mmCIF file of C-alpha atoms in Angstrom:
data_model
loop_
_atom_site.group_PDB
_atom_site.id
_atom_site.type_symbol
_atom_site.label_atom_id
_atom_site.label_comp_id
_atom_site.label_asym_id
_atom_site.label_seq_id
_atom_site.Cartn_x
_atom_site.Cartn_y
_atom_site.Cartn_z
ATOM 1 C CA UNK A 1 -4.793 16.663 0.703
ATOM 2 C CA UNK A 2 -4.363 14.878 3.919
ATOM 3 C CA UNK A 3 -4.840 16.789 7.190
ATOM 4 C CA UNK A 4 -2.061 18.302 9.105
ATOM 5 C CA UNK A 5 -1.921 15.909 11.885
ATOM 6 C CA UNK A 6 -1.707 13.110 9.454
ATOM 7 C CA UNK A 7 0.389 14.869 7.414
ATOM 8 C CA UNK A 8 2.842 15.307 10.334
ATOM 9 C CA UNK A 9 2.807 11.972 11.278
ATOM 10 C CA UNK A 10 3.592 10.959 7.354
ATOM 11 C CA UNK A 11 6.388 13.529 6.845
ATOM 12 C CA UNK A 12 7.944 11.640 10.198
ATOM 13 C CA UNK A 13 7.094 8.023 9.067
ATOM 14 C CA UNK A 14 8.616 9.000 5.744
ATOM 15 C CA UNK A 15 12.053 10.974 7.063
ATOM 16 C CA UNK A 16 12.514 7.925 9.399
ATOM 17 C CA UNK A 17 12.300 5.543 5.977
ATOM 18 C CA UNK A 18 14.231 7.349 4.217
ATOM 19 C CA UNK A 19 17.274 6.922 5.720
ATOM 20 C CA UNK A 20 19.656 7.993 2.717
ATOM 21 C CA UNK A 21 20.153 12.038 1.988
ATOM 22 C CA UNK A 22 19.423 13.648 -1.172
ATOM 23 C CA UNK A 23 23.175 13.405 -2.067
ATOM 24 C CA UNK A 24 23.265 9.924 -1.677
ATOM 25 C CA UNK A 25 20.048 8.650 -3.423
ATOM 26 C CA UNK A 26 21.326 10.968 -6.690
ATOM 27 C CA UNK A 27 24.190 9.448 -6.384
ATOM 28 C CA UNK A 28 23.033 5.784 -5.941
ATOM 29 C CA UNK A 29 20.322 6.225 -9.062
ATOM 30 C CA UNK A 30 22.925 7.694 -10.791
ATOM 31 C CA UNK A 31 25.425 4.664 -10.201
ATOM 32 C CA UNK A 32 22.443 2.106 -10.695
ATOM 33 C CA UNK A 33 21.310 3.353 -14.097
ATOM 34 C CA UNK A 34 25.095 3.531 -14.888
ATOM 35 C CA UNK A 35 26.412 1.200 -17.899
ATOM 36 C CA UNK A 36 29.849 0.401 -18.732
ATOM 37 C CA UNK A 37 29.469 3.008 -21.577
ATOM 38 C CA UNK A 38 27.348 5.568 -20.252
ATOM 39 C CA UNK A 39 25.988 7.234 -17.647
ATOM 40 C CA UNK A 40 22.817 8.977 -17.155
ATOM 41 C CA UNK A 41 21.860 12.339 -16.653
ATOM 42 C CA UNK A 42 20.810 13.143 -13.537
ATOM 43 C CA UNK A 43 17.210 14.569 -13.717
ATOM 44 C CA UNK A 44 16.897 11.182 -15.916
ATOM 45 C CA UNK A 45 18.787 8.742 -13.385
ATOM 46 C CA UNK A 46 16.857 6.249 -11.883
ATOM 47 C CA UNK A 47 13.061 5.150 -11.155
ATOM 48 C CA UNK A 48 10.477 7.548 -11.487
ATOM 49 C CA UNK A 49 9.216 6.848 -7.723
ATOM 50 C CA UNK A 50 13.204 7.315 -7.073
ATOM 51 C CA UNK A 51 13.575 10.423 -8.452
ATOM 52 C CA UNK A 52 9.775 11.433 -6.966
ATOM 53 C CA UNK A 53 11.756 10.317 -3.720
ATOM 54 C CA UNK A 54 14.411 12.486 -4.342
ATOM 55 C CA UNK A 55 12.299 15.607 -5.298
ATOM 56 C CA UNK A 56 10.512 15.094 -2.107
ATOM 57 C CA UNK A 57 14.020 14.949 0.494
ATOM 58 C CA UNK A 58 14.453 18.317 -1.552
ATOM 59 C CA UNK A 59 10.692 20.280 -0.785
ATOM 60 C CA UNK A 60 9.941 21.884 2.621
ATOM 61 C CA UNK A 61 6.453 20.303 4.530
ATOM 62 C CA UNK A 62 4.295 22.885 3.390
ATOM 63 C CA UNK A 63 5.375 22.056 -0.335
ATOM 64 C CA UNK A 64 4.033 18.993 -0.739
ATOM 65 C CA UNK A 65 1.811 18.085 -3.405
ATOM 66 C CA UNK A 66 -0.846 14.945 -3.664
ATOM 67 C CA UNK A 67 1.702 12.966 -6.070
ATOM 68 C CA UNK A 68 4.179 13.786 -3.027
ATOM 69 C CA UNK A 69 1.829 12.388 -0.380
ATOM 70 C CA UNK A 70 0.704 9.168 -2.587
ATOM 71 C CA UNK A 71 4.752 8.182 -2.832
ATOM 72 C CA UNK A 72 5.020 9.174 0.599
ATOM 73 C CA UNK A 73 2.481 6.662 1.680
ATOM 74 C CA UNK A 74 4.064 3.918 -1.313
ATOM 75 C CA UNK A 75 7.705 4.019 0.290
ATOM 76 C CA UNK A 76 6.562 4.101 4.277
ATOM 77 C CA UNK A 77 4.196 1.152 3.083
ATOM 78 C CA UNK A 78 7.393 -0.759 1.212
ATOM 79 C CA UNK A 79 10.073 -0.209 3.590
ATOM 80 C CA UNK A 80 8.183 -1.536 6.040
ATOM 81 C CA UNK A 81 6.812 -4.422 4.054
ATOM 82 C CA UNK A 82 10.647 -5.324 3.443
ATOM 83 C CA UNK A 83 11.847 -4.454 7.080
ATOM 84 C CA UNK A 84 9.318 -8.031 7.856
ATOM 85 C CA UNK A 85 13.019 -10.094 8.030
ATOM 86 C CA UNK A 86 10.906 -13.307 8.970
ATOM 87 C CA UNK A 87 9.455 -13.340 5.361
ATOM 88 C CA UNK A 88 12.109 -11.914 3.477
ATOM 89 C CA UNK A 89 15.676 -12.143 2.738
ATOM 90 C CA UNK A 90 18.629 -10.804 4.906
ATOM 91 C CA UNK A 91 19.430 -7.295 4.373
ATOM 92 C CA UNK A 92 22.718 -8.465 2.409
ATOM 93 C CA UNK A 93 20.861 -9.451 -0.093
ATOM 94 C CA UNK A 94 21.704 -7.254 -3.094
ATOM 95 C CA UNK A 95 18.514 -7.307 -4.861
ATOM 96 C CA UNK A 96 16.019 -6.314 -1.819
ATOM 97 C CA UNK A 97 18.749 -3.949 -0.587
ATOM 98 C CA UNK A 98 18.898 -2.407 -4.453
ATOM 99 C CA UNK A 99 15.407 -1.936 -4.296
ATOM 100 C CA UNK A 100 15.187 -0.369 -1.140
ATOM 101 C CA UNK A 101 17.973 2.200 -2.033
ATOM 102 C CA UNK A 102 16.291 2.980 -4.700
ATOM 103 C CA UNK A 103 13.353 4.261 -2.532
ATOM 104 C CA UNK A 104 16.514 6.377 -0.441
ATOM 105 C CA UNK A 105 16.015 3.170 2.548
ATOM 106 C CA UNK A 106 19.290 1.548 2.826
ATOM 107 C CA UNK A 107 18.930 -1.193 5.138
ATOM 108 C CA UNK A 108 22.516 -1.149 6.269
ATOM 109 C CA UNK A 109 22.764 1.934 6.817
ATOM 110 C CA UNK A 110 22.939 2.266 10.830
#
């Protein structure tokens, strides 16, 4: 596991990422899985690193697991990767934006 001050530091990076709450990421994977027919069930809606995200928004610091710090580190690492607007696409576009919701980031989100 990493050590505390890191850890800190990544709960922070992470929080400040993650700019959508647990309500709204469920809700967005459950929307995005979403077919004209059928909907998904919840604990099944979504990504597995999205629904990793989601079980993380809902665990307390001193919860954390290894798994939890590895998707930490894989969702800091992407939303900032796609936060680079000189390389990619505006945040309107609906795929990147799509993506990044699905990691909880919604880049128009204020």
């Amino acid at each position: 596991m990493t050590d505390s001050l890191e850890l800190d530091a990544l709960w922070e990076d992470f929080h400040r990422a993650v700019n959508m709450t647990s309500q709204e990421l469920a809700a967005w994977l459950r929307v995005s899985e979403a077919s004209e027919e059928t909907e998904p069930l919840p604990e099944h809606a979504g990504s597995p690193t999205g629904q990793h995200v989601l079980a993380i928004l809902q665990k307390r610091r001193t919860d954390l697991t290894d798994d939890d710090v590895a998707v930490m580190y894989e969702v800091v690492d992407t939303v900032a990767e796609q936060a680079d607007v000189e390389n990619e696409p505006s945040a309107e576009d609906p795929r990147r934006r799509h993506l990044l919701m699905s990691l909880g980031h919604d880049p128009l989100k204020p």
